[in-house]
């Protein structure tokens, strides 16, 4: 195999127009001339390989003549590693483009001080660094949240902390737990305590799992991989959107981050699949969801959460109020970041591909495609018999614990037939216990784990402890 061609900065800098466009990512020189202008999300390109795990992610971004500050053109003939690596995994470009588009490698001996200087921003930003307190000084989920509010960037904080309109449901998710009282029985032998549970066909150390969340790399460079490793070490399950549809890393990258044993070496009763489930938002183009599910299955994941309560992005005003950097890459979104009369919400961009016409009958379609376990995520009445998406999508929908009470009163048979999970407003161990006492199989937490990720894998493990 021939050695990669060494390219000087002088040569690379010549290719700096829409018709002749090279960029440097982590020392590799790529030709994006044909890819960039025609395929804003990286989908449908003749250079694109049919691997859905990356198909929505290459939002390196739309190159259009009417765009004021397209990321690719802005870095044409230059190094784009920094904006690319903020949200993308290193393997994304090699997986997405054919090898013919890899022109060579940067000759570092030619790099000058002018070359390493980033291109100018339209509006220079002044960011004051705020120090995080020592991890061992934090003693509750509320402490992690307080630190995140002070130390995350305004847009990242707005995206994660926001909820629909007046936050009625978001607040009620937590406060309704406070309205439920224990009736403690005393003089019981409690020397032996066991928090282990079985969920999704797997033995876990406690009836808790991590809710899938979008763009975890906005909080920490290791994103979903750090959460996955922490969950593995602590014996709980992680939900992921790619290992969510909106994750920062591909499924394979998240799975490979785990010290996962092979089937042959697995001697316990748990199935030989990774301690992950996949959150599915059905794509308007069903063939893409079908391809994605094949990728998920091939990665060893055997449980999917079908999200049904977000056919249209909610109005998350805290997210909308912080204007977006229109140069920012947004994985999975098929539209480019934009500020308009509605605001500048990341939630609108990341959810733009979701099928708004999904109905109960489509579960038959899903069942034909998926041989593993299916959890319907987002049921909000006993009639539909479970989560309200953390209050992020439809305000004044009922708080999660109230839905559990509704099912107990009006559809109690559900608990005998299905595993029931509660997601929304859980911040204390007492909240978990209340949900279990009322029939839940397990609970999930989303925001607390994202705020803990502010401290990396160590922070997530610390939160579990």
GROMACS .gro file of C-alpha atoms in nm:
model
  465
    1UNK     CA    1   0.000   0.000   0.000
    2UNK     CA    2   0.141   0.339  -0.103
    3UNK     CA    3   0.238   0.589   0.162
    4UNK     CA    4  -0.012   0.880   0.197
    5UNK     CA    5   0.093   1.181  -0.005
    6UNK     CA    6   0.238   1.461   0.208
    7UNK     CA    7   0.078   1.795   0.126
    8UNK     CA    8   0.212   2.134   0.227
    9UNK     CA    9  -0.008   2.410   0.361
   10UNK     CA   10   0.076   2.609   0.049
   11UNK     CA   11  -0.074   2.337  -0.172
   12UNK     CA   12  -0.378   2.281   0.051
   13UNK     CA   13  -0.453   2.654   0.070
   14UNK     CA   14  -0.500   2.672  -0.308
   15UNK     CA   15  -0.812   2.455  -0.285
   16UNK     CA   16  -1.030   2.706  -0.104
   17UNK     CA   17  -1.337   2.762  -0.322
   18UNK     CA   18  -1.674   2.594  -0.365
   19UNK     CA   19  -1.557   2.448  -0.696
   20UNK     CA   20  -1.227   2.319  -0.557
   21UNK     CA   21  -1.261   2.246  -0.185
   22UNK     CA   22  -1.016   2.064   0.040
   23UNK     CA   23  -1.019   2.058   0.417
   24UNK     CA   24  -0.791   1.905   0.680
   25UNK     CA   25  -0.935   1.689   0.958
   26UNK     CA   26  -0.691   1.552   1.217
   27UNK     CA   27  -0.401   1.570   0.974
   28UNK     CA   28  -0.587   1.407   0.683
   29UNK     CA   29  -0.667   1.608   0.371
   30UNK     CA   30  -1.012   1.545   0.221
   31UNK     CA   31  -1.164   1.662  -0.108
   32UNK     CA   32  -1.524   1.771  -0.037
   33UNK     CA   33  -1.581   1.951  -0.367
   34UNK     CA   34  -1.852   1.716  -0.491
   35UNK     CA   35  -1.988   1.610  -0.155
   36UNK     CA   36  -2.051   1.944   0.014
   37UNK     CA   37  -2.282   2.142  -0.216
   38UNK     CA   38  -2.519   1.864  -0.314
   39UNK     CA   39  -2.580   1.674   0.007
   40UNK     CA   40  -2.624   1.893   0.317
   41UNK     CA   41  -2.668   1.602   0.559
   42UNK     CA   42  -2.430   1.368   0.385
   43UNK     CA   43  -2.719   1.155   0.252
   44UNK     CA   44  -2.757   1.032  -0.101
   45UNK     CA   45  -2.409   1.120  -0.221
   46UNK     CA   46  -2.255   0.892  -0.477
   47UNK     CA   47  -1.959   0.893  -0.240
   48UNK     CA   48  -2.175   0.785   0.049
   49UNK     CA   49  -2.167   0.430   0.176
   50UNK     CA   50  -2.502   0.284   0.287
   51UNK     CA   51  -2.433   0.271   0.659
   52UNK     CA   52  -2.720   0.436   0.843
   53UNK     CA   53  -2.529   0.467   1.164
   54UNK     CA   54  -2.353   0.760   1.004
   55UNK     CA   55  -2.601   0.866   0.740
   56UNK     CA   56  -2.751   1.157   0.929
   57UNK     CA   57  -2.441   1.260   1.113
   58UNK     CA   58  -2.219   1.426   0.861
   59UNK     CA   59  -2.355   1.771   0.908
   60UNK     CA   60  -2.021   1.920   0.830
   61UNK     CA   61  -2.242   2.133   0.679
   62UNK     CA   62  -2.452   2.266   0.398
   63UNK     CA   63  -2.252   2.445   0.137
   64UNK     CA   64  -2.500   2.675  -0.034
   65UNK     CA   65  -2.445   2.996  -0.221
   66UNK     CA   66  -2.708   3.176  -0.013
   67UNK     CA   67  -2.563   3.069   0.323
   68UNK     CA   68  -2.380   3.346   0.504
   69UNK     CA   69  -2.129   3.136   0.696
   70UNK     CA   70  -2.116   2.775   0.579
   71UNK     CA   71  -1.875   2.576   0.791
   72UNK     CA   72  -1.711   2.385   0.507
   73UNK     CA   73  -1.651   2.687   0.288
   74UNK     CA   74  -1.532   2.886   0.584
   75UNK     CA   75  -1.256   2.627   0.640
   76UNK     CA   76  -1.190   2.552   0.272
   77UNK     CA   77  -0.818   2.513   0.212
   78UNK     CA   78  -0.761   2.506   0.585
   79UNK     CA   79  -0.782   2.291   0.900
   80UNK     CA   80  -1.139   2.217   1.018
   81UNK     CA   81  -1.046   1.972   1.295
   82UNK     CA   82  -1.169   2.187   1.582
   83UNK     CA   83  -1.531   2.248   1.470
   84UNK     CA   84  -1.554   1.894   1.333
   85UNK     CA   85  -1.435   1.726   1.653
   86UNK     CA   86  -1.667   1.928   1.873
   87UNK     CA   87  -1.954   1.699   1.777
   88UNK     CA   88  -1.830   1.427   1.540
   89UNK     CA   89  -1.635   1.111   1.607
   90UNK     CA   90  -1.297   1.073   1.428
   91UNK     CA   91  -1.418   0.774   1.225
   92UNK     CA   92  -1.714   0.951   1.064
   93UNK     CA   93  -1.543   1.085   0.751
   94UNK     CA   94  -1.359   0.759   0.670
   95UNK     CA   95  -1.688   0.572   0.705
   96UNK     CA   96  -1.883   0.822   0.500
   97UNK     CA   97  -1.657   0.907   0.206
   98UNK     CA   98  -1.476   0.676  -0.032
   99UNK     CA   99  -1.098   0.649  -0.007
  100UNK     CA  100  -1.066   0.838  -0.336
  101UNK     CA  101  -1.163   1.153  -0.148
  102UNK     CA  102  -0.868   1.118   0.091
  103UNK     CA  103  -0.606   1.324  -0.092
  104UNK     CA  104  -0.318   1.280   0.151
  105UNK     CA  105  -0.185   1.397   0.485
  106UNK     CA  106  -0.075   1.736   0.612
  107UNK     CA  107   0.300   1.794   0.602
  108UNK     CA  108   0.341   1.931   0.954
  109UNK     CA  109   0.688   2.065   0.876
  110UNK     CA  110   0.522   2.333   0.661
  111UNK     CA  111   0.275   2.451   0.927
  112UNK     CA  112   0.311   2.819   1.019
  113UNK     CA  113   0.166   3.033   1.296
  114UNK     CA  114  -0.073   3.190   1.047
  115UNK     CA  115  -0.201   2.845   0.950
  116UNK     CA  116  -0.291   2.739   1.304
  117UNK     CA  117  -0.478   3.064   1.370
  118UNK     CA  118  -0.853   2.987   1.339
  119UNK     CA  119  -1.060   3.173   1.080
  120UNK     CA  120  -1.230   3.484   1.217
  121UNK     CA  121  -1.579   3.456   1.363
  122UNK     CA  122  -1.853   3.689   1.246
  123UNK     CA  123  -1.909   3.795   1.607
  124UNK     CA  124  -1.602   3.735   1.826
  125UNK     CA  125  -1.706   3.562   2.146
  126UNK     CA  126  -1.567   3.632   2.487
  127UNK     CA  127  -1.593   3.330   2.713
  128UNK     CA  128  -1.499   3.348   3.076
  129UNK     CA  129  -1.388   3.013   3.213
  130UNK     CA  130  -1.568   2.914   3.529
  131UNK     CA  131  -1.404   2.652   3.740
  132UNK     CA  132  -1.598   2.344   3.842
  133UNK     CA  133  -1.581   2.254   4.211
  134UNK     CA  134  -1.409   1.932   4.308
  135UNK     CA  135  -1.623   1.629   4.229
  136UNK     CA  136  -1.614   1.500   4.585
  137UNK     CA  137  -1.785   1.816   4.708
  138UNK     CA  138  -2.105   1.729   4.519
  139UNK     CA  139  -2.360   1.524   4.711
  140UNK     CA  140  -2.680   1.525   4.505
  141UNK     CA  141  -2.820   1.546   4.153
  142UNK     CA  142  -2.912   1.907   4.230
  143UNK     CA  143  -2.543   1.987   4.287
  144UNK     CA  144  -2.452   1.847   3.944
  145UNK     CA  145  -2.726   2.058   3.787
  146UNK     CA  146  -2.609   2.375   3.963
  147UNK     CA  147  -2.252   2.321   3.839
  148UNK     CA  148  -2.372   2.250   3.485
  149UNK     CA  149  -2.573   2.571   3.475
  150UNK     CA  150  -2.264   2.774   3.564
  151UNK     CA  151  -2.005   2.592   3.353
  152UNK     CA  152  -2.170   2.463   3.035
  153UNK     CA  153  -2.196   2.695   2.736
  154UNK     CA  154  -2.519   2.897   2.713
  155UNK     CA  155  -2.649   2.701   2.414
  156UNK     CA  156  -2.561   2.362   2.562
  157UNK     CA  157  -2.728   2.453   2.891
  158UNK     CA  158  -3.032   2.592   2.711
  159UNK     CA  159  -3.067   2.276   2.503
  160UNK     CA  160  -3.040   2.031   2.792
  161UNK     CA  161  -3.227   2.221   3.062
  162UNK     CA  162  -3.512   2.346   2.844
  163UNK     CA  163  -3.862   2.205   2.841
  164UNK     CA  164  -4.187   2.292   2.669
  165UNK     CA  165  -4.330   2.648   2.694
  166UNK     CA  166  -4.418   2.735   3.058
  167UNK     CA  167  -4.240   2.431   3.208
  168UNK     CA  168  -4.560   2.320   3.384
  169UNK     CA  169  -4.507   1.951   3.308
  170UNK     CA  170  -4.131   1.975   3.359
  171UNK     CA  171  -4.178   2.114   3.712
  172UNK     CA  172  -4.467   1.881   3.794
  173UNK     CA  173  -4.254   1.580   3.705
  174UNK     CA  174  -4.049   1.651   4.017
  175UNK     CA  175  -4.301   1.815   4.248
  176UNK     CA  176  -4.560   1.538   4.214
  177UNK     CA  177  -4.314   1.295   4.370
  178UNK     CA  178  -4.315   1.526   4.674
  179UNK     CA  179  -4.691   1.484   4.702
  180UNK     CA  180  -4.659   1.111   4.759
  181UNK     CA  181  -4.584   1.011   5.118
  182UNK     CA  182  -4.434   0.692   5.257
  183UNK     CA  183  -4.602   0.492   5.532
  184UNK     CA  184  -4.290   0.351   5.700
  185UNK     CA  185  -4.314   0.022   5.892
  186UNK     CA  186  -4.057  -0.007   6.168
  187UNK     CA  187  -3.883  -0.283   6.364
  188UNK     CA  188  -3.796  -0.480   6.054
  189UNK     CA  189  -3.463  -0.655   5.998
  190UNK     CA  190  -3.290  -0.450   5.726
  191UNK     CA  191  -2.937  -0.582   5.766
  192UNK     CA  192  -2.959  -0.742   5.423
  193UNK     CA  193  -3.051  -0.509   5.138
  194UNK     CA  194  -3.056  -0.592   4.767
  195UNK     CA  195  -3.117  -0.339   4.490
  196UNK     CA  196  -3.066  -0.581   4.201
  197UNK     CA  197  -3.336  -0.607   3.937
  198UNK     CA  198  -3.404  -0.761   3.599
  199UNK     CA  199  -3.497  -0.532   3.313
  200UNK     CA  200  -3.497  -0.583   2.938
  201UNK     CA  201  -3.388  -0.942   2.989
  202UNK     CA  202  -3.077  -0.840   3.183
  203UNK     CA  203  -2.968  -0.858   3.545
  204UNK     CA  204  -2.874  -0.509   3.670
  205UNK     CA  205  -2.740  -0.374   3.997
  206UNK     CA  206  -3.035  -0.141   4.051
  207UNK     CA  207  -3.368  -0.066   3.879
  208UNK     CA  208  -3.226   0.241   3.708
  209UNK     CA  209  -3.110   0.305   3.353
  210UNK     CA  210  -2.980   0.606   3.164
  211UNK     CA  211  -3.226   0.779   2.933
  212UNK     CA  212  -3.095   0.833   2.581
  213UNK     CA  213  -3.007   1.193   2.505
  214UNK     CA  214  -2.892   1.383   2.200
  215UNK     CA  215  -2.549   1.536   2.139
  216UNK     CA  216  -2.380   1.425   2.462
  217UNK     CA  217  -2.048   1.537   2.318
  218UNK     CA  218  -2.159   1.896   2.371
  219UNK     CA  219  -2.095   1.831   2.742
  220UNK     CA  220  -1.779   1.620   2.721
  221UNK     CA  221  -1.555   1.503   2.433
  222UNK     CA  222  -1.615   1.136   2.520
  223UNK     CA  223  -1.994   1.187   2.518
  224UNK     CA  224  -2.194   0.865   2.501
  225UNK     CA  225  -1.880   0.653   2.522
  226UNK     CA  226  -1.800   0.787   2.870
  227UNK     CA  227  -2.158   0.722   2.983
  228UNK     CA  228  -2.147   0.370   2.839
  229UNK     CA  229  -1.822   0.283   3.019
  230UNK     CA  230  -1.954   0.421   3.348
  231UNK     CA  231  -2.277   0.223   3.316
  232UNK     CA  232  -2.080  -0.092   3.239
  233UNK     CA  233  -1.867  -0.048   3.551
  234UNK     CA  234  -2.171   0.019   3.770
  235UNK     CA  235  -2.389  -0.258   3.630
  236UNK     CA  236  -2.672  -0.050   3.484
  237UNK     CA  237  -2.811  -0.010   3.134
  238UNK     CA  238  -2.761   0.289   2.906
  239UNK     CA  239  -3.005   0.409   2.649
  240UNK     CA  240  -2.839   0.559   2.349
  241UNK     CA  241  -2.953   0.741   2.042
  242UNK     CA  242  -2.724   0.591   1.795
  243UNK     CA  243  -2.733   0.463   2.076
  244UNK     CA  244  -2.996   0.723   2.011
  245UNK     CA  245  -3.085   0.855   1.675
  246UNK     CA  246  -2.910   1.181   1.773
  247UNK     CA  247  -2.593   1.053   1.939
  248UNK     CA  248  -2.248   1.201   1.877
  249UNK     CA  249  -2.084   0.862   1.807
  250UNK     CA  250  -2.182   0.571   1.588
  251UNK     CA  251  -2.329   0.257   1.742
  252UNK     CA  252  -2.015   0.059   1.670
  253UNK     CA  253  -1.798   0.318   1.841
  254UNK     CA  254  -2.011   0.318   2.155
  255UNK     CA  255  -2.023  -0.061   2.172
  256UNK     CA  256  -1.648  -0.091   2.109
  257UNK     CA  257  -1.584   0.147   2.401
  258UNK     CA  258  -1.703  -0.127   2.637
  259UNK     CA  259  -1.487  -0.413   2.769
  260UNK     CA  260  -1.761  -0.643   2.648
  261UNK     CA  261  -1.705  -1.021   2.671
  262UNK     CA  262  -1.760  -1.249   2.376
  263UNK     CA  263  -2.048  -1.498   2.374
  264UNK     CA  264  -1.804  -1.779   2.449
  265UNK     CA  265  -1.668  -1.609   2.761
  266UNK     CA  266  -2.008  -1.511   2.895
  267UNK     CA  267  -2.088  -1.765   3.164
  268UNK     CA  268  -2.369  -1.592   3.353
  269UNK     CA  269  -2.739  -1.594   3.274
  270UNK     CA  270  -2.747  -1.254   3.107
  271UNK     CA  271  -2.779  -1.250   2.727
  272UNK     CA  272  -2.456  -1.181   2.538
  273UNK     CA  273  -2.563  -0.839   2.415
  274UNK     CA  274  -2.411  -0.509   2.529
  275UNK     CA  275  -2.581  -0.327   2.820
  276UNK     CA  276  -2.734  -0.078   2.581
  277UNK     CA  277  -3.070  -0.018   2.424
  278UNK     CA  278  -3.144   0.194   2.122
  279UNK     CA  279  -3.395   0.479   2.110
  280UNK     CA  280  -3.565   0.492   1.773
  281UNK     CA  281  -3.727   0.795   1.618
  282UNK     CA  282  -3.891   0.670   1.300
  283UNK     CA  283  -3.764   0.853   0.995
  284UNK     CA  284  -3.996   1.005   0.736
  285UNK     CA  285  -3.810   0.786   0.490
  286UNK     CA  286  -3.886   0.443   0.635
  287UNK     CA  287  -3.608   0.274   0.439
  288UNK     CA  288  -3.356   0.470   0.645
  289UNK     CA  289  -3.506   0.346   0.970
  290UNK     CA  290  -3.499  -0.007   0.832
  291UNK     CA  291  -3.131   0.028   0.747
  292UNK     CA  292  -3.062   0.174   1.089
  293UNK     CA  293  -3.232  -0.115   1.267
  294UNK     CA  294  -3.016  -0.361   1.077
  295UNK     CA  295  -2.708  -0.172   1.193
  296UNK     CA  296  -2.833  -0.174   1.553
  297UNK     CA  297  -2.897  -0.550   1.541
  298UNK     CA  298  -2.555  -0.619   1.390
  299UNK     CA  299  -2.398  -0.422   1.678
  300UNK     CA  300  -2.551  -0.673   1.922
  301UNK     CA  301  -2.824  -0.450   2.065
  302UNK     CA  302  -3.148  -0.641   2.126
  303UNK     CA  303  -3.382  -0.380   2.278
  304UNK     CA  304  -3.523  -0.068   2.113
  305UNK     CA  305  -3.729   0.211   2.263
  306UNK     CA  306  -3.975   0.344   2.005
  307UNK     CA  307  -4.038   0.710   2.089
  308UNK     CA  308  -4.400   0.801   2.018
  309UNK     CA  309  -4.455   1.129   2.202
  310UNK     CA  310  -4.246   1.357   1.981
  311UNK     CA  311  -4.383   1.358   1.628
  312UNK     CA  312  -4.321   1.733   1.621
  313UNK     CA  313  -4.049   1.918   1.813
  314UNK     CA  314  -4.173   2.090   2.125
  315UNK     CA  315  -4.150   2.465   2.184
  316UNK     CA  316  -3.855   2.479   2.422
  317UNK     CA  317  -3.816   2.848   2.486
  318UNK     CA  318  -3.493   2.838   2.687
  319UNK     CA  319  -3.334   2.658   2.391
  320UNK     CA  320  -3.485   2.899   2.139
  321UNK     CA  321  -3.381   3.215   2.327
  322UNK     CA  322  -3.007   3.147   2.298
  323UNK     CA  323  -2.913   3.219   1.940
  324UNK     CA  324  -2.738   2.940   1.759
  325UNK     CA  325  -2.394   2.964   1.611
  326UNK     CA  326  -2.494   2.913   1.249
  327UNK     CA  327  -2.149   2.767   1.186
  328UNK     CA  328  -2.206   2.487   1.438
  329UNK     CA  329  -2.233   2.133   1.310
  330UNK     CA  330  -2.546   1.955   1.430
  331UNK     CA  331  -2.538   1.576   1.393
  332UNK     CA  332  -2.851   1.401   1.269
  333UNK     CA  333  -3.041   1.711   1.178
  334UNK     CA  334  -3.126   1.737   0.811
  335UNK     CA  335  -3.148   2.112   0.828
  336UNK     CA  336  -2.874   2.361   0.897
  337UNK     CA  337  -2.860   2.565   1.218
  338UNK     CA  338  -3.068   2.878   1.175
  339UNK     CA  339  -3.192   3.172   1.377
  340UNK     CA  340  -3.536   3.295   1.274
  341UNK     CA  341  -3.847   3.458   1.420
  342UNK     CA  342  -3.907   3.146   1.631
  343UNK     CA  343  -3.562   3.159   1.789
  344UNK     CA  344  -3.263   2.932   1.743
  345UNK     CA  345  -3.352   2.593   1.890
  346UNK     CA  346  -3.130   2.289   1.859
  347UNK     CA  347  -3.436   2.075   1.933
  348UNK     CA  348  -3.600   2.181   1.607
  349UNK     CA  349  -3.294   2.087   1.403
  350UNK     CA  350  -3.228   1.748   1.562
  351UNK     CA  351  -3.592   1.641   1.524
  352UNK     CA  352  -3.652   1.756   1.169
  353UNK     CA  353  -3.638   1.406   1.020
  354UNK     CA  354  -3.906   1.245   1.244
  355UNK     CA  355  -4.212   1.086   1.084
  356UNK     CA  356  -4.514   1.294   1.187
  357UNK     CA  357  -4.757   1.030   1.062
  358UNK     CA  358  -4.657   0.743   1.292
  359UNK     CA  359  -4.962   0.548   1.416
  360UNK     CA  360  -5.045   0.236   1.619
  361UNK     CA  361  -5.070   0.030   1.301
  362UNK     CA  362  -4.704   0.102   1.229
  363UNK     CA  363  -4.606  -0.123   1.520
  364UNK     CA  364  -4.686  -0.413   1.287
  365UNK     CA  365  -4.428  -0.277   1.044
  366UNK     CA  366  -4.174  -0.248   1.326
  367UNK     CA  367  -4.242  -0.597   1.455
  368UNK     CA  368  -4.174  -0.743   1.112
  369UNK     CA  369  -3.834  -0.572   1.109
  370UNK     CA  370  -3.722  -0.620   1.468
  371UNK     CA  371  -3.678  -0.961   1.633
  372UNK     CA  372  -3.574  -0.825   1.974
  373UNK     CA  373  -3.755  -0.647   2.256
  374UNK     CA  374  -3.960  -0.333   2.186
  375UNK     CA  375  -4.049  -0.069   2.445
  376UNK     CA  376  -4.302   0.198   2.350
  377UNK     CA  377  -4.168   0.521   2.501
  378UNK     CA  378  -4.392   0.815   2.566
  379UNK     CA  379  -4.737   0.680   2.663
  380UNK     CA  380  -4.923   0.937   2.871
  381UNK     CA  381  -5.262   0.787   2.957
  382UNK     CA  382  -5.391   0.459   3.095
  383UNK     CA  383  -5.586   0.425   2.771
  384UNK     CA  384  -5.264   0.418   2.572
  385UNK     CA  385  -5.098   0.246   2.869
  386UNK     CA  386  -4.610   0.535   3.057
  387UNK     CA  387  -4.293   0.904   2.995
  388UNK     CA  388  -4.385   1.253   2.892
  389UNK     CA  389  -4.039   1.313   2.742
  390UNK     CA  390  -3.918   1.499   3.048
  391UNK     CA  391  -4.180   1.764   2.984
  392UNK     CA  392  -3.975   1.872   2.681
  393UNK     CA  393  -4.235   1.826   2.412
  394UNK     CA  394  -4.595   1.897   2.520
  395UNK     CA  395  -4.652   2.121   2.819
  396UNK     CA  396  -4.940   2.039   3.057
  397UNK     CA  397  -4.922   1.670   2.967
  398UNK     CA  398  -4.944   1.476   3.296
  399UNK     CA  399  -4.635   1.424   3.512
  400UNK     CA  400  -4.478   1.079   3.484
  401UNK     CA  401  -4.563   0.953   3.833
  402UNK     CA  402  -4.926   1.058   3.783
  403UNK     CA  403  -4.941   0.845   3.468
  404UNK     CA  404  -4.821   0.549   3.675
  405UNK     CA  405  -5.103   0.608   3.925
  406UNK     CA  406  -5.350   0.640   3.636
  407UNK     CA  407  -5.245   0.300   3.502
  408UNK     CA  408  -5.267   0.144   3.849
  409UNK     CA  409  -5.624   0.265   3.886
  410UNK     CA  410  -5.755   0.220   3.532
  411UNK     CA  411  -5.542  -0.049   3.369
  412UNK     CA  412  -5.378  -0.255   3.649
  413UNK     CA  413  -5.353  -0.564   3.427
  414UNK     CA  414  -5.071  -0.388   3.239
  415UNK     CA  415  -4.833  -0.456   3.529
  416UNK     CA  416  -4.892  -0.830   3.500
  417UNK     CA  417  -4.826  -0.835   3.128
  418UNK     CA  418  -4.549  -0.583   3.062
  419UNK     CA  419  -4.245  -0.419   3.213
  420UNK     CA  420  -4.335  -0.058   3.297
  421UNK     CA  421  -4.068   0.212   3.311
  422UNK     CA  422  -4.103   0.564   3.448
  423UNK     CA  423  -3.900   0.852   3.308
  424UNK     CA  424  -3.933   1.212   3.422
  425UNK     CA  425  -3.851   1.420   3.728
  426UNK     CA  426  -3.657   1.157   3.923
  427UNK     CA  427  -3.383   1.320   4.127
  428UNK     CA  428  -3.366   1.125   4.455
  429UNK     CA  429  -3.347   0.764   4.571
  430UNK     CA  430  -3.685   0.817   4.736
  431UNK     CA  431  -3.832   0.902   4.395
  432UNK     CA  432  -3.704   0.570   4.259
  433UNK     CA  433  -3.850   0.382   4.555
  434UNK     CA  434  -4.189   0.548   4.515
  435UNK     CA  435  -4.206   0.450   4.149
  436UNK     CA  436  -4.111   0.089   4.228
  437UNK     CA  437  -4.370   0.072   4.508
  438UNK     CA  438  -4.635   0.191   4.263
  439UNK     CA  439  -4.558  -0.086   4.014
  440UNK     CA  440  -4.276   0.038   3.795
  441UNK     CA  441  -4.020  -0.219   3.685
  442UNK     CA  442  -3.746   0.045   3.671
  443UNK     CA  443  -3.691   0.417   3.623
  444UNK     CA  444  -3.468   0.617   3.394
  445UNK     CA  445  -3.280   0.941   3.446
  446UNK     CA  446  -3.169   1.169   3.166
  447UNK     CA  447  -3.061   1.519   3.263
  448UNK     CA  448  -2.881   1.414   3.586
  449UNK     CA  449  -2.647   1.187   3.390
  450UNK     CA  450  -2.581   1.456   3.130
  451UNK     CA  451  -2.495   1.704   3.405
  452UNK     CA  452  -2.268   1.443   3.568
  453UNK     CA  453  -2.098   1.391   3.230
  454UNK     CA  454  -1.963   1.743   3.282
  455UNK     CA  455  -1.700   1.557   3.490
  456UNK     CA  456  -1.651   1.280   3.233
  457UNK     CA  457  -1.684   0.908   3.304
  458UNK     CA  458  -1.576   0.965   3.663
  459UNK     CA  459  -1.866   1.202   3.716
  460UNK     CA  460  -2.121   0.953   3.586
  461UNK     CA  461  -1.984   0.678   3.812
  462UNK     CA  462  -1.987   0.918   4.105
  463UNK     CA  463  -2.352   1.001   4.042
  464UNK     CA  464  -2.449   0.632   4.043
  465UNK     CA  465  -2.267   0.582   4.373
   0.00000   0.00000   0.00000
